[in-house]
Coordinates of C-alpha atoms and ligand atoms in Angstrom, one line a residue:
M154 CA -5.1 -43.1 -3.4
R155 CA -3.4 -40.2 -1.6
Q156 CA -3.1 -40.1 2.1
T157 CA -5.4 -37.7 3.9
V158 CA -3.0 -37.5 6.8
L159 CA 0.8 -37.2 6.5
A160 CA 2.6 -38.6 9.5
P161 CA 5.7 -36.8 10.8
A162 CA 7.8 -39.9 10.3
L163 CA 8.8 -38.4 7.0
D164 CA 11.0 -36.0 8.9
A165 CA 12.8 -38.8 10.8
G166 CA 16.4 -38.4 11.7
N167 CA 15.8 -35.0 13.3
T168 CA 14.3 -34.5 16.7
P169 CA 12.1 -31.4 16.6
N170 CA 12.5 -28.7 19.3
L171 CA 9.0 -29.5 20.4
T172 CA 8.0 -33.1 20.5
D173 CA 4.7 -33.1 22.3
Y174 CA 2.1 -30.6 21.1
E175 CA -0.7 -31.6 23.5
E176 CA 1.7 -31.3 26.5
A177 CA 2.8 -27.8 25.3
C178 CA -0.8 -26.8 25.0
R179 CA -1.5 -27.8 28.6
T180 CA 1.7 -26.3 30.1
F181 CA 3.1 -23.5 28.0
S182 CA 2.8 -19.9 29.0
W183 CA 4.1 -16.7 27.4
E184 CA 5.7 -15.7 30.7
Q185 CA 8.0 -18.7 30.2
A186 CA 9.1 -17.5 26.8
E187 CA 9.7 -14.0 28.2
R188 CA 12.4 -15.3 30.5
Q189 CA 14.7 -15.7 27.4
F190 CA 15.2 -12.0 27.2
S191 CA 17.1 -9.3 29.0
W192 CA 13.7 -7.8 30.1
S193 CA 13.3 -10.4 32.8
K194 CA 16.6 -9.3 34.4
T195 CA 16.9 -5.6 33.6
Q196 CA 13.4 -4.5 32.8
R197 CA 14.8 -3.1 29.5
V198 CA 15.0 -4.6 26.1
N199 CA 15.8 -4.0 22.4
M200 CA 15.0 -6.3 19.5
A201 CA 18.3 -5.5 17.7
H202 CA 20.2 -6.5 20.9
E203 CA 18.4 -9.8 21.1
C204 CA 18.9 -10.5 17.3
I205 CA 22.6 -9.5 17.0
D206 CA 24.6 -8.1 20.0
R207 CA 23.5 -10.7 22.4
H208 CA 24.9 -13.5 20.3
V209 CA 28.3 -11.7 20.1
E210 CA 28.2 -11.3 23.9
D211 CA 27.5 -15.0 24.2
G212 CA 30.6 -15.9 22.2
Y213 CA 29.0 -16.5 18.7
G214 CA 30.6 -13.4 17.1
H215 CA 32.4 -15.6 14.5
K216 CA 29.2 -17.4 13.5
P217 CA 27.9 -16.5 10.0
A218 CA 24.7 -14.4 10.4
L219 CA 23.9 -13.4 6.9
H220 CA 24.7 -15.2 3.6
Y221 CA 24.0 -13.0 0.7
I222 CA 23.7 -14.4 -2.8
E223 CA 23.0 -12.6 -6.0
G224 CA 23.8 -14.6 -9.2
A225 CA 27.5 -15.5 -9.0
H226 CA 28.2 -13.0 -6.2
Q227 CA 28.2 -14.2 -2.6
R228 CA 29.2 -12.6 0.7
V229 CA 28.9 -13.7 4.3
W230 CA 28.6 -11.4 7.4
T231 CA 29.3 -12.8 10.9
F232 CA 27.3 -11.7 13.9
A233 CA 30.4 -9.7 15.0
E234 CA 30.5 -7.9 11.6
L235 CA 26.8 -7.2 11.8
K236 CA 27.1 -5.8 15.3
Q237 CA 29.8 -3.5 14.0
E238 CA 27.8 -2.4 11.0
T239 CA 24.6 -1.9 12.8
D240 CA 26.4 0.1 15.5
R241 CA 27.9 2.3 12.9
W242 CA 24.6 2.8 11.0
A243 CA 22.7 3.4 14.3
T244 CA 25.2 6.0 15.4
A245 CA 24.9 7.7 11.9
F246 CA 21.1 7.8 12.1
R247 CA 21.3 9.3 15.6
N248 CA 23.9 11.9 14.5
E249 CA 21.5 12.8 11.6
G250 CA 18.7 13.6 14.1
V251 CA 16.7 10.3 14.2
K252 CA 15.3 9.9 17.7
R253 CA 13.5 7.2 19.7
G254 CA 10.0 6.7 18.3
D255 CA 10.8 8.4 14.9
I256 CA 9.8 6.4 11.8
V257 CA 12.6 5.6 9.4
F258 CA 11.3 4.4 6.0
I259 CA 13.6 1.8 4.4
F260 CA 13.2 1.5 0.6
L261 CA 15.9 -0.9 -0.5
P262 CA 16.2 -4.0 -2.5
K263 CA 16.7 -7.3 -0.8
N264 CA 20.4 -6.9 0.1
A265 CA 22.5 -6.6 3.2
D266 CA 22.0 -2.8 3.4
C267 CA 18.3 -3.4 3.8
Y268 CA 18.8 -5.8 6.7
I269 CA 21.4 -3.6 8.4
A270 CA 19.1 -0.5 8.0
M271 CA 16.3 -2.4 9.7
L272 CA 18.4 -3.4 12.7
A273 CA 20.2 -0.1 13.0
T274 CA 16.9 1.8 13.1
V275 CA 15.5 -0.6 15.8
K276 CA 18.8 -0.3 17.8
I277 CA 18.2 3.4 18.5
G278 CA 14.6 2.8 19.5
A279 CA 13.3 4.2 16.2
V280 CA 10.6 2.5 14.2
A281 CA 11.5 0.6 11.0
G282 CA 9.2 1.2 8.0
P283 CA 10.3 -1.2 5.3
L284 CA 8.8 -0.6 1.8
F285 CA 8.5 -3.3 -0.9
E286 CA 11.1 -2.8 -3.6
A287 CA 8.5 -3.0 -6.4
F288 CA 6.4 -0.1 -5.1
M289 CA 6.0 2.8 -7.5
E290 CA 5.3 6.5 -6.7
E291 CA 1.8 6.3 -5.5
A292 CA 2.4 3.4 -3.1
V293 CA 5.5 5.1 -1.7
R294 CA 3.6 8.4 -1.3
D295 CA 0.5 6.9 0.4
R296 CA 2.6 5.3 3.1
I297 CA 5.1 8.0 3.9
D298 CA 2.3 10.7 3.8
D299 CA 0.0 8.8 6.1
C300 CA 2.4 9.0 9.0
K301 CA 4.2 12.2 7.9
G302 CA 7.5 10.3 7.6
R303 CA 10.6 12.5 8.1
F304 CA 13.4 10.0 7.3
L305 CA 13.9 7.7 4.4
I306 CA 16.9 5.6 3.3
T307 CA 17.0 4.3 -0.2
D308 CA 19.3 3.6 -3.1
P309 CA 19.9 5.7 -6.3
D310 CA 17.5 3.7 -8.4
L311 CA 14.6 3.5 -6.0
A312 CA 15.1 7.2 -5.0
A313 CA 13.7 8.0 -8.4
R314 CA 10.3 6.7 -7.2
V315 CA 10.1 8.9 -4.2
P316 CA 7.8 11.9 -5.1
R317 CA 9.6 14.5 -2.9
K318 CA 7.3 17.4 -4.1
D319 CA 4.3 15.6 -2.6
L320 CA 6.0 14.7 0.6
P321 CA 6.8 17.9 2.5
S322 CA 7.2 16.0 5.8
L323 CA 10.2 14.2 4.4
E324 CA 13.2 16.1 5.9
K325 CA 16.1 13.7 5.0
V326 CA 16.5 11.2 2.2
F327 CA 19.7 9.2 2.6
V328 CA 21.0 7.4 -0.5
T329 CA 23.3 4.4 -0.1
A330 CA 25.8 5.7 -2.5
G331 CA 28.5 8.3 -3.0
P332 CA 27.6 12.0 -3.6
E333 CA 28.0 11.6 -7.3
S334 CA 25.0 9.3 -7.4
C335 CA 22.8 11.6 -5.3
R336 CA 20.3 14.2 -6.6
D337 CA 20.2 17.8 -5.2
N338 CA 18.1 17.2 -2.1
E339 CA 19.5 13.7 -1.2
I340 CA 22.2 12.9 1.3
S341 CA 25.1 10.5 0.5
W342 CA 25.0 7.7 3.1
T343 CA 28.5 6.7 2.0
D344 CA 29.8 10.1 3.0
I345 CA 27.9 10.0 6.3
L346 CA 29.2 6.5 7.2
A347 CA 32.8 7.6 6.4
D348 CA 32.4 10.4 9.0
T349 CA 30.8 8.2 11.7
F350 CA 32.8 7.1 14.7
V351 CA 31.2 4.8 17.2
S352 CA 31.9 5.3 20.8
G353 CA 30.2 2.9 23.2
S354 CA 27.0 1.0 22.3
P355 CA 24.3 3.1 20.5
T356 CA 21.6 0.7 21.8
E357 CA 18.6 2.5 23.2
W358 CA 16.9 0.5 25.9
V359 CA 13.1 0.5 25.6
D360 CA 10.2 -1.2 27.3
L361 CA 8.3 -4.2 25.8
D362 CA 5.5 -2.0 24.5
A363 CA 7.7 0.5 22.7
P364 CA 7.0 0.7 18.9
L365 CA 9.3 -1.5 16.8
N366 CA 8.2 -1.4 13.2
I367 CA 5.3 -0.3 10.9
H368 CA 3.9 -2.3 8.0
Y369 CA 1.3 -0.9 5.8
T370 CA -1.4 -3.4 4.8
S371 CA -4.5 -3.3 2.6
G372 CA -8.0 -4.0 3.6
S373 CA -11.2 -4.0 1.7
T374 CA -11.8 -0.3 2.2
G375 CA -9.7 2.8 2.0
K376 CA -5.9 3.2 1.6
P377 CA -3.4 0.9 3.3
K378 CA -3.3 1.2 7.1
G379 CA -0.1 1.4 9.2
I380 CA 0.1 -1.6 11.5
V381 CA 2.5 -0.9 14.3
H382 CA 4.2 -3.7 16.3
A383 CA 6.0 -3.5 19.6
H384 CA 9.3 -5.0 20.9
R385 CA 7.2 -7.5 22.9
A386 CA 6.6 -9.3 19.6
M387 CA 10.0 -10.9 20.2
I388 CA 8.5 -13.2 22.7
H389 CA 6.1 -14.6 20.1
Q390 CA 8.6 -14.5 17.3
Y391 CA 11.3 -16.2 19.3
Q392 CA 9.0 -19.0 20.4
T393 CA 7.5 -19.7 16.9
G394 CA 11.0 -19.6 15.5
H395 CA 12.0 -22.3 18.0
W396 CA 9.0 -24.6 17.7
V397 CA 7.6 -23.9 14.2
L398 CA 10.6 -23.0 12.2
D399 CA 12.4 -25.6 14.4
I400 CA 15.7 -23.7 14.3
K401 CA 18.7 -25.4 15.7
D402 CA 22.2 -24.0 16.0
D403 CA 23.6 -25.4 12.8
D404 CA 20.6 -24.4 10.6
I405 CA 21.0 -22.4 7.4
Y406 CA 17.6 -20.7 7.1
W407 CA 16.0 -19.1 4.1
C408 CA 12.8 -17.1 4.0
T409 CA 12.1 -15.8 0.5
A410 CA 10.0 -12.7 1.4
H411 CA 11.2 -9.1 1.1
P412 CA 11.1 -7.2 4.4
G413 CA 8.5 -4.9 2.8
W414 CA 6.0 -7.7 3.6
V415 CA 5.6 -8.7 7.2
T416 CA 6.8 -12.2 6.6
G417 CA 10.1 -10.7 5.3
T418 CA 10.6 -8.8 8.5
V419 CA 9.3 -11.2 11.1
Y420 CA 10.4 -14.6 9.6
A421 CA 13.3 -13.5 7.4
I422 CA 15.0 -11.3 10.1
F423 CA 13.6 -11.3 13.7
A424 CA 12.5 -14.9 14.4
P425 CA 15.6 -16.6 12.8
W426 CA 18.1 -14.2 14.4
L427 CA 16.4 -14.3 17.8
N428 CA 17.2 -18.1 17.4
R429 CA 20.7 -17.4 16.2
A430 CA 20.3 -19.0 12.8
T431 CA 22.4 -18.1 9.7
I432 CA 20.0 -16.5 7.3
V433 CA 20.2 -16.6 3.5
V434 CA 19.3 -13.6 1.4
N435 CA 18.9 -14.3 -2.3
G436 CA 18.8 -11.0 -4.2
G437 CA 17.2 -10.4 -7.6
R438 CA 13.9 -11.7 -8.9
F439 CA 12.1 -15.0 -8.8
D440 CA 13.6 -17.6 -11.0
A441 CA 13.3 -21.3 -10.4
D442 CA 17.0 -22.0 -11.3
S443 CA 18.3 -19.3 -9.1
W444 CA 16.1 -20.4 -6.2
Y445 CA 17.3 -24.1 -6.4
A446 CA 20.8 -22.8 -6.9
A447 CA 20.6 -20.7 -3.7
I448 CA 19.5 -23.7 -1.7
E449 CA 22.5 -25.7 -3.0
K450 CA 25.0 -22.9 -2.7
A451 CA 24.1 -21.9 0.9
G452 CA 23.2 -25.4 2.0
V453 CA 19.8 -24.3 3.1
T454 CA 18.3 -26.6 5.8
V455 CA 15.1 -24.7 6.7
W456 CA 13.0 -23.0 4.0
Y457 CA 10.0 -20.8 4.4
S458 CA 8.1 -19.6 1.3
A459 CA 4.6 -19.2 -0.2
P460 CA 2.2 -21.4 -2.2
T461 CA 2.6 -19.4 -5.4
A462 CA 6.3 -19.8 -5.3
F463 CA 5.9 -23.6 -4.7
R464 CA 3.4 -23.8 -7.6
M465 CA 5.8 -21.9 -9.9
L466 CA 8.6 -24.3 -8.9
K467 CA 6.3 -27.2 -9.6
A468 CA 5.4 -25.8 -12.9
A469 CA 9.1 -25.4 -13.8
G470 CA 9.3 -29.2 -13.9
D471 CA 10.6 -32.1 -12.0
E472 CA 13.6 -32.4 -14.2
L473 CA 14.9 -29.1 -12.9
V474 CA 14.7 -30.3 -9.2
G475 CA 16.9 -33.2 -10.2
R476 CA 19.7 -30.9 -11.4
Y477 CA 20.4 -29.4 -8.0
D478 CA 21.6 -30.9 -4.7
L479 CA 18.8 -30.1 -2.3
S480 CA 19.8 -32.8 0.1
T481 CA 20.5 -30.3 2.9
L482 CA 16.8 -29.3 3.2
R483 CA 15.2 -30.8 6.2
H484 CA 12.2 -28.6 7.0
V485 CA 9.9 -26.6 4.6
L486 CA 7.2 -24.2 5.5
S487 CA 4.6 -22.1 3.7
V488 CA 2.4 -19.0 4.4
G489 CA 0.2 -16.3 2.9
E490 CA -2.5 -18.1 0.9
P491 CA -4.1 -21.5 0.7
L492 CA -1.6 -24.3 0.2
N493 CA -3.2 -26.8 -2.1
P494 CA -2.9 -30.5 -1.2
E495 CA -1.4 -31.0 -4.7
V496 CA 1.6 -28.8 -3.7
I497 CA 2.1 -30.7 -0.5
Y498 CA 2.2 -34.0 -2.4
W499 CA 4.7 -32.4 -4.9
G500 CA 6.9 -31.6 -1.9
V501 CA 6.7 -35.1 -0.6
E502 CA 7.5 -36.6 -4.0
Q503 CA 10.2 -34.1 -5.2
L504 CA 11.8 -32.9 -2.0
G505 CA 11.0 -35.9 0.1
L506 CA 9.6 -33.5 2.7
R507 CA 6.2 -32.3 3.9
I508 CA 5.4 -28.6 3.4
H509 CA 4.2 -27.2 6.7
D510 CA 1.5 -24.6 6.2
T511 CA 1.2 -21.7 8.7
W512 CA -1.4 -19.0 9.1
W513 CA -1.1 -15.5 10.5
M514 CA -1.6 -11.9 9.4
T515 CA 0.3 -8.6 9.4
E516 CA -1.8 -7.6 12.4
T517 CA -1.1 -10.7 14.4
G518 CA 2.7 -10.1 14.4
A519 CA 3.6 -13.8 14.3
Q520 CA 2.2 -17.3 13.5
L521 CA -1.0 -18.4 15.2
I522 CA -2.1 -21.5 13.3
V523 CA 0.7 -23.9 12.6
N524 CA 1.8 -27.4 11.5
L525 CA 4.5 -28.5 13.8
P526 CA 7.3 -30.9 12.6
S527 CA 6.2 -33.4 15.3
E528 CA 2.6 -33.5 14.3
P529 CA 0.5 -35.1 11.5
I530 CA -0.4 -32.8 8.6
K531 CA -3.9 -32.9 7.1
P532 CA -3.4 -31.5 3.5
G533 CA -5.9 -28.8 3.0
S534 CA -5.7 -27.6 6.6
M535 CA -3.6 -24.7 7.9
G536 CA -2.8 -26.6 11.0
R537 CA -3.7 -26.2 14.7
P538 CA -3.4 -23.3 17.1
F539 CA 0.1 -22.5 18.4
P540 CA 0.3 -23.4 22.2
G541 CA -0.9 -20.4 24.2
I542 CA -3.2 -19.3 21.4
D543 CA -7.0 -19.7 21.7
I544 CA -8.8 -20.0 18.4
R545 CA -12.5 -20.1 17.9
I546 CA -14.9 -20.2 14.9
L547 CA -17.7 -17.7 15.6
D548 CA -21.0 -17.0 13.8
D549 CA -22.3 -13.5 13.0
D550 CA -23.4 -13.0 16.6
G551 CA -20.2 -14.1 18.1
I552 CA -21.5 -17.5 19.1
E553 CA -19.0 -20.4 18.9
Q554 CA -19.6 -22.8 16.0
A555 CA -19.6 -26.6 16.2
P556 CA -16.8 -28.5 14.6
G557 CA -17.2 -28.6 10.8
D558 CA -19.3 -25.4 10.7
I559 CA -17.9 -22.4 8.8
G560 CA -17.7 -19.1 10.6
H561 CA -15.4 -16.2 11.4
L562 CA -11.9 -17.1 12.5
A563 CA -11.4 -15.4 15.8
I564 CA -8.5 -15.3 18.3
R565 CA -8.7 -14.6 22.0
A566 CA -6.8 -11.3 22.6
P567 CA -4.2 -10.3 23.5
W568 CA -1.1 -12.3 22.7
P569 CA 2.5 -11.0 22.6
G570 CA 2.7 -10.5 18.8
L571 CA -0.6 -8.7 18.4
M572 CA -0.2 -5.2 16.8
R573 CA 0.1 -2.3 19.2
E574 CA -2.0 0.1 17.2
V575 CA -3.1 1.1 13.7
W576 CA -1.2 4.3 13.0
Q577 CA -3.4 7.2 14.2
N578 CA -6.6 5.2 13.5
E579 CA -8.2 4.0 16.8
E580 CA -11.4 3.3 15.0
K581 CA -9.8 0.9 12.6
Y582 CA -8.0 -0.8 15.5
R583 CA -11.3 -1.2 17.4
S584 CA -13.0 -2.7 14.3
Y585 CA -11.0 -5.9 14.8
F586 CA -12.6 -6.4 18.2
Q587 CA -16.3 -6.4 17.5
F588 CA -16.9 -9.2 19.9
D589 CA -15.5 -8.4 23.3
G590 CA -12.1 -10.0 23.9
W591 CA -11.8 -11.6 20.4
Y592 CA -9.7 -10.5 17.5
L593 CA -11.6 -11.0 14.3
S594 CA -9.3 -12.0 11.4
G595 CA -11.8 -11.4 8.5
D596 CA -11.1 -14.9 7.4
L597 CA -13.8 -17.6 7.2
A598 CA -12.8 -21.1 8.3
Y599 CA -14.0 -24.2 10.1
Q600 CA -12.2 -26.4 12.6
D601 CA -12.5 -30.2 12.7
A602 CA -12.9 -32.3 15.8
D603 CA -9.1 -32.7 16.2
G604 CA -8.7 -28.9 16.2
Y605 CA -7.3 -28.5 12.6
V606 CA -8.4 -25.3 10.9
F607 CA -9.5 -25.2 7.3
F608 CA -9.4 -21.9 5.4
Q609 CA -12.6 -21.1 3.5
G610 CA -12.2 -17.6 2.2
R611 CA -12.5 -13.9 3.3
S612 CA -15.6 -12.3 4.7
D613 CA -14.7 -9.0 2.9
D614 CA -13.5 -8.0 -0.6
M615 CA -9.8 -8.2 0.1
I616 CA -7.8 -9.8 -2.7
N617 CA -5.0 -12.3 -2.1
S618 CA -2.8 -12.6 -5.2
S619 CA 0.4 -14.7 -4.8
G620 CA 0.1 -14.3 -1.1
E621 CA 0.1 -10.6 -1.3
R622 CA -2.8 -8.6 0.1
I623 CA -4.4 -6.1 -2.2
G624 CA -7.2 -3.7 -1.4
P625 CA -9.7 -3.2 -4.2
F626 CA -10.2 0.5 -3.3
E627 CA -6.5 1.4 -3.9
V628 CA -6.6 -0.1 -7.4
E629 CA -10.0 1.4 -8.2
S630 CA -8.8 4.9 -7.1
K631 CA -5.8 4.6 -9.4
L632 CA -7.9 3.4 -12.3
L633 CA -10.2 6.4 -11.9
E634 CA -7.2 8.7 -12.3
H635 CA -6.7 7.4 -15.9
G636 CA -8.4 9.8 -18.4
A637 CA -10.4 7.1 -20.1
V638 CA -11.9 5.5 -17.0
A639 CA -15.3 6.6 -15.8
E640 CA -16.0 3.9 -13.2
A641 CA -14.0 0.9 -11.9
G642 CA -14.7 -2.1 -9.7
V643 CA -11.9 -4.4 -8.8
V644 CA -12.1 -8.0 -7.5
G645 CA -10.0 -11.2 -7.1
K646 CA -10.5 -13.8 -9.8
P647 CA -9.6 -17.4 -9.0
D648 CA -6.3 -18.4 -10.7
P649 CA -4.5 -21.8 -10.6
L650 CA -1.1 -20.3 -10.2
R651 CA -1.5 -17.2 -8.1
G652 CA -4.6 -18.2 -6.1
E653 CA -6.3 -15.0 -7.3
I654 CA -5.5 -12.4 -9.9
V655 CA -6.6 -8.8 -9.8
K656 CA -9.4 -8.2 -12.2
A657 CA -10.9 -4.8 -13.0
F658 CA -14.3 -4.1 -14.5
I659 CA -14.4 -0.6 -15.9
V660 CA -16.8 1.7 -17.7
L661 CA -15.1 4.0 -20.3
K662 CA -15.8 7.7 -20.6
P663 CA -17.7 8.8 -23.7
G664 CA -15.5 8.9 -26.8
Y665 CA -13.1 6.1 -25.8
Q666 CA -13.1 2.8 -27.7
N667 CA -12.6 -0.6 -26.0
T668 CA -9.4 -1.6 -27.7
P669 CA -6.6 -4.0 -26.5
E670 CA -4.2 -1.1 -26.8
L671 CA -6.2 1.1 -24.5
L672 CA -6.7 -1.7 -21.9
Q673 CA -3.0 -2.4 -22.0
E674 CA -2.3 1.3 -21.5
I675 CA -4.6 1.4 -18.5
R676 CA -3.0 -1.6 -17.0
L677 CA 0.5 -0.1 -17.4
F678 CA -0.7 3.1 -15.9
V679 CA -1.6 1.3 -12.6
R680 CA 1.5 -0.8 -12.8
S681 CA 3.9 2.1 -13.2
Q682 CA 2.3 4.4 -10.7
L683 CA 1.1 2.0 -8.0
S684 CA 2.9 -1.3 -8.1
A685 CA 3.2 -4.3 -10.3
H686 CA 1.5 -6.6 -7.9
A687 CA -1.6 -4.5 -7.7
A688 CA -2.0 -3.9 -11.5
P689 CA -5.0 -5.7 -12.9
R690 CA -4.0 -8.7 -15.0
E691 CA -7.4 -8.6 -16.6
I692 CA -9.5 -5.7 -17.5
E693 CA -13.1 -6.0 -18.8
V694 CA -15.2 -3.1 -20.1
L695 CA -18.8 -3.0 -19.2
A696 CA -21.6 -0.5 -20.2
E697 CA -22.3 0.0 -16.5
L698 CA -21.3 -1.4 -13.1
P699 CA -23.8 -3.2 -10.8
K700 CA -24.5 -0.9 -7.8
T701 CA -26.6 -1.0 -4.7
K702 CA -29.9 0.8 -5.2
I703 CA -29.8 3.1 -2.2
S704 CA -26.2 4.1 -1.7
G705 CA -25.0 3.5 -5.2
K706 CA -22.0 1.5 -4.0
I707 CA -20.3 -0.8 -6.5
L708 CA -21.4 -4.4 -5.9
R709 CA -18.1 -6.1 -5.9
R710 CA -19.7 -9.4 -4.9
Q711 CA -21.7 -9.5 -8.1
L712 CA -18.7 -8.7 -10.2
K713 CA -16.9 -11.6 -8.5
T714 CA -19.6 -14.1 -9.5
W715 CA -19.4 -12.9 -13.1
N716 CA -15.7 -13.9 -13.2
A717 CA -16.0 -17.6 -13.4
D718 CA -16.9 -18.5 -17.0
E719 CA -15.5 -15.6 -18.8
E720 CA -12.7 -15.4 -21.3
P721 CA -9.9 -13.1 -20.2
V722 CA -10.0 -9.8 -22.1
I723 CA -6.3 -9.0 -21.8
N724 CA -3.9 -11.5 -20.4
A725 CA -0.8 -9.6 -19.3
S726 CA 2.6 -11.0 -20.0
D727 CA 4.3 -12.7 -17.1
S728 CA 6.8 -10.0 -16.7
A729 CA 5.1 -8.9 -13.5
L730 CA 5.6 -12.4 -12.1
S731 CA 8.9 -11.8 -10.4
T732 CA 7.6 -8.9 -8.4
A733 CA 4.4 -10.5 -7.6
I734 CA 5.7 -13.3 -5.5
P735 CA 7.4 -12.8 -2.1
K736 CA 11.1 -12.1 -2.5
Ligands
WT7_82 C1 -4.2 -12.9 5.1 C2 -3.2 -12.1 5.8 C3 1.6 -12.8 7.6 C4 1.4 -13.9 6.6 C5 1.5 -13.3 5.2 C6 0.2 -12.7 4.8 C7 -4.3 -15.0 4.2 C8 -2.3 -16.1 5.4 C9 -2.7 -18.2 5.0 C10 -2.8 -19.6 4.9 C11 -4.8 -19.4 3.7 C12 -3.8 -17.5 4.4 C13 -5.5 -14.8 5.1 C14 -5.1 -13.7 6.0 N1 -3.5 -16.1 4.6 N2 -1.9 -17.3 5.6 N3 -1.8 -20.4 5.4 N4 -3.8 -20.2 4.2 N5 -4.8 -18.0 3.7 O1 -0.1 -11.6 5.6 O2 -0.7 -9.9 4.0 O3 -1.4 -9.7 6.4 O4 -2.5 -11.3 4.8 O5 -3.5 -13.8 4.2 O6 -6.6 -14.4 4.3 O7 -6.1 -13.0 6.6 P1 -1.2 -10.5 5.2

């Protein structure tokens, strides 16, 4: 029989940065963590300074900061080189009119330019708005339009997906290429950099509450909302990087997410660099071979990914694992969706390591529920509250539940990583705080007598496919734009590989026939205009949709229960797979 508790002894040979969880819960305070940063001495701060420049000042300029791999191509940047590059880019942005507080959208593939753009934006006190590289026109438009973005940096390929005519607010589009690769109204970033001369440090000093970045995220209603974080998140991100990622000075750290998702910003850039790790960036799409090869090539020691990715690696076969030297790995973590016990046992058997689940959300800014390397893991649980974080399970009236009883997962607010605002949407921000002093996550969970939290589902209609959050409304709106679709209801359908897949129930307009060709066309319509990860993998045609009697709203709940026993109507090819998992 399999063990229900996995002891930390498996990680022997390495003393974790935190060895006594209970002691930390009793004694740790966020003020302690804050003392790490320049703020405590100068009352001014900047995330980019703490991630890069500070390490150069401390004598680590020669240390590799970024190891980029794409196929056979590799390149390493030291902290000194990154300081130089981000200084140059920051100066260039400033010369082009970007000021403190302005949003700069960053629409780039997972390459060094993307990371440099993020840090350079932050360095001058502007707000970084990373966009996922698989976004299509509609997804790009919704986000830039919502906050009337004025600046965007992108590359020649992705620039084609920026609908300039619908985005009058967009003043400048910088393209990371020479003028020959730019369209009429685009500005060659190569030319600009060639003319940029850095004098002195471009760092803009800000206070802890100054806006840092914006991530659009989906909910169960409406279009995606802009979650704005503040520089103070560094306190939370540093401390979780130190204790949960367990970063030490010789670590080679790889988080597989693209910066367009919050994990790809917080735990692929900020948290590891605040802890002075060497980070690995593996360009290109998901591919089991290339992932194992990246670990071997870079000598990855700490690895943070998502359950769908682990399930895909597991499905690629044990024989493949044996072909690579993965012996440098010492600590593995997961986030974004439920981590099945099966996958944890696979990790133990194939990698010789426990996979440490973590829970947080775009809005929370950093991890809140964690499995620490020094602590026992209960497969099926997301772990226990991070020291300094107060978690409760509440019923519908805000009353605390007894251990074992399912309720709303709530967190005592505030904490340093908590979002600063929802972009120009005070009402949405307030909706997270229905019970005074408590942030409501929208997740349902229970806590056992030892404090371990077990995820049970969402209390709303939000879909989680491959760890990516998808709002049904966004997909329904897009479906309705297709000429053949009269009505649409979109839900998550349980799926062994991706956790859930997006499933659409539609009613066709008169005169349209339910054919596989039409359904495939509708699917591709969403995929090419919105994004691959949001395109329904299954579409089912109904004569009518179930609706509430009074308001006529679509009953997604009912559609969800119909899912279980049905045969898929179309089963899309797996070509979407590489964009659907965190990169
Ligand atoms: C939602 C947040 C910031 C992390 C990446 C996702 C789900 C997150 C887990 C986990 C089960 C999880 C929750 C949460 N989720 N981590 N370990 N186990 N579910 O961030 O896109 O803002 O989504 O992802 O439902 O509310 P996100």
